[in-house]
Amino acid sequence: MIRSHTPEAALSVNRRRLAGLLAAGAVGLALAAGSTAAMAQEAIVGLVTKTEVNPFFVKMRQAAEAEAKAKGLKLIARAGKFDGDNEGQVAAIEDLISAGAKGILITPNNSSGVLGAVKKARDAGILVIALDTATDPADAVDATFATDNFQAGVQQGQYARKALGDKAPKLAMLDGTPGGTVDTFRHDGFLKGFGIAEGDAAIVGKQNTNGAQDKGQTAMENLLSAHPDINVVYTINEPAAQGAYAAIKAAGKTDDIVVTSIDGGCLGVKYVKDGRVAATVMQFPYKMAQMGVDAVAEYAKSGKKPSGFVDTGSFLITGKPLPGLDSKDLEFGEKNCWG
């Protein structure tokens, strides 16, 4: 049976078909837009720190989490099992490559030990930024956001020498972990600020602490046992300084030894206020993390990459300012500390 349609009926059918096509198109566009938004939301930024427990890296992770959420990125945080766990960091980088990270922020345990994994990430089109600790060579990563650790060491050393007054220095050095640029830069900067060279007779002993409180205490105990006349102590960071103070207190020498440090955590500022540490150099882990996440967000959006070294700043914090040295007081320290 053949059905005939009037022109009006045919027009009505065509209108319904057109409306259906427009509705389907609108749904498709909405789905596409939703998919694009979802993809943007799912862009991954990886953070690989030296450890999970050091307050400096805890603050860095917290800042990165907050900034990633604000920028619509997904943060995946990993860390070495201990300060110096190079293999753990390499494995973390490889996991982030497999996860499809858009950018990786790393504080290398060993400034040259992670370079193979870093190259693999960059070859895959991933933006890699070093935070806190520069790689060696520095251009192994796209950029570095960090304290000028050499200059921080200079500030620390200058204060320690002036605080000692006219006494002949008997210096103990509590270093961090061999192979990291932070450790080298701070150590060398301290010596420059103190006014001596490596191998000077004023250096009575050195031990590595991995930046840990317990190892700092053990190292200080060992050095005091061998050199009871120590009167000034360099420490790589505030956990090591706290360990050193415990050993010094147990030896009954708190009035005889000047201890200085670097970090600027709220606990470290309290050490300065309580007189356990004469001065500390404040740095800003949250600023490093925020800048790193922002750079990954920009890269995900526009493909633009940062480059070179960006100094995130440092300030000498003390309750006892000394002539000729720029420093900030405890009120500034308490207001700007972290942790």
PDB file of N, CA and C in Angstrom, residues 169-173 200-206 223 226-232:
ATOM      1  N   PRO A 169      88.390  29.000  66.957  1.00  0.00           N
ATOM      2  CA  PRO A 169      87.341  28.025  66.623  1.00  0.00           C
ATOM      3  C   PRO A 169      87.810  26.575  66.683  1.00  0.00           C
ATOM      4  N   LYS A 170      86.946  25.763  67.254  1.00  0.00           N
ATOM      5  CA  LYS A 170      87.072  24.304  67.224  1.00  0.00           C
ATOM      6  C   LYS A 170      85.758  23.795  66.635  1.00  0.00           C
ATOM      7  N   LEU A 171      85.757  23.622  65.332  1.00  0.00           N
ATOM      8  CA  LEU A 171      84.523  23.431  64.573  1.00  0.00           C
ATOM      9  C   LEU A 171      84.208  21.959  64.303  1.00  0.00           C
ATOM     10  N   ALA A 172      82.978  21.576  64.611  1.00  0.00           N
ATOM     11  CA  ALA A 172      82.454  20.262  64.228  1.00  0.00           C
ATOM     12  C   ALA A 172      81.427  20.477  63.132  1.00  0.00           C
ATOM     13  N   MET A 173      81.457  19.635  62.104  1.00  0.00           N
ATOM     14  CA  MET A 173      80.541  19.768  60.974  1.00  0.00           C
ATOM     15  C   MET A 173      79.658  18.526  60.862  1.00  0.00           C
ATOM     16  N   ASP A 200      91.175  23.107  56.884  1.00  0.00           N
ATOM     17  CA  ASP A 200      91.712  24.009  57.905  1.00  0.00           C
ATOM     18  C   ASP A 200      91.757  23.293  59.254  1.00  0.00           C
ATOM     19  N   ALA A 201      92.769  23.617  60.039  1.00  0.00           N
ATOM     20  CA  ALA A 201      92.950  22.970  61.341  1.00  0.00           C
ATOM     21  C   ALA A 201      91.815  23.289  62.315  1.00  0.00           C
ATOM     22  N   ALA A 202      91.067  24.350  62.027  1.00  0.00           N
ATOM     23  CA  ALA A 202      89.941  24.701  62.901  1.00  0.00           C
ATOM     24  C   ALA A 202      88.832  23.653  62.855  1.00  0.00           C
ATOM     25  N   ILE A 203      88.787  22.872  61.754  1.00  0.00           N
ATOM     26  CA  ILE A 203      87.778  21.808  61.619  1.00  0.00           C
ATOM     27  C   ILE A 203      88.299  20.572  62.345  1.00  0.00           C
ATOM     28  N   VAL A 204      87.742  20.283  63.516  1.00  0.00           N
ATOM     29  CA  VAL A 204      88.261  19.170  64.311  1.00  0.00           C
ATOM     30  C   VAL A 204      87.598  17.851  63.967  1.00  0.00           C
ATOM     31  N   GLY A 205      86.436  17.904  63.275  1.00  0.00           N
ATOM     32  CA  GLY A 205      85.783  16.659  62.907  1.00  0.00           C
ATOM     33  C   GLY A 205      84.549  16.881  62.062  1.00  0.00           C
ATOM     34  N   LYS A 206      84.204  15.861  61.260  1.00  0.00           N
ATOM     35  CA  LYS A 206      83.021  15.894  60.398  1.00  0.00           C
ATOM     36  C   LYS A 206      82.357  14.527  60.417  1.00  0.00           C
ATOM     37  N   LEU A 223      81.758  13.015  68.180  1.00  0.00           N
ATOM     38  CA  LEU A 223      82.697  14.116  67.993  1.00  0.00           C
ATOM     39  C   LEU A 223      83.103  14.731  69.335  1.00  0.00           C
ATOM     40  N   ALA A 226      85.662  12.547  71.043  1.00  0.00           N
ATOM     41  CA  ALA A 226      87.006  12.670  70.471  1.00  0.00           C
ATOM     42  C   ALA A 226      87.584  14.073  70.653  1.00  0.00           C
ATOM     43  N   HIS A 227      86.694  15.077  70.694  1.00  0.00           N
ATOM     44  CA  HIS A 227      87.152  16.470  70.752  1.00  0.00           C
ATOM     45  C   HIS A 227      86.292  17.253  71.755  1.00  0.00           C
ATOM     46  N   PRO A 228      86.541  17.084  73.032  1.00  0.00           N
ATOM     47  CA  PRO A 228      85.709  17.746  74.046  1.00  0.00           C
ATOM     48  C   PRO A 228      85.809  19.273  74.046  1.00  0.00           C
ATOM     49  N   ASP A 229      86.772  19.817  73.291  1.00  0.00           N
ATOM     50  CA  ASP A 229      86.945  21.271  73.254  1.00  0.00           C
ATOM     51  C   ASP A 229      86.167  21.932  72.107  1.00  0.00           C
ATOM     52  N   ILE A 230      85.313  21.193  71.415  1.00  0.00           N
ATOM     53  CA  ILE A 230      84.482  21.774  70.342  1.00  0.00           C
ATOM     54  C   ILE A 230      83.705  22.973  70.901  1.00  0.00           C
ATOM     55  N   ASN A 231      83.716  24.084  70.130  1.00  0.00           N
ATOM     56  CA  ASN A 231      82.967  25.263  70.600  1.00  0.00           C
ATOM     57  C   ASN A 231      82.019  25.855  69.556  1.00  0.00           C
ATOM     58  N   VAL A 232      81.955  25.253  68.369  1.00  0.00           N
ATOM     59  CA  VAL A 232      81.023  25.731  67.344  1.00  0.00           C
ATOM     60  C   VAL A 232      80.639  24.558  66.449  1.00  0.00           C
TER      61      VAL A 232
END
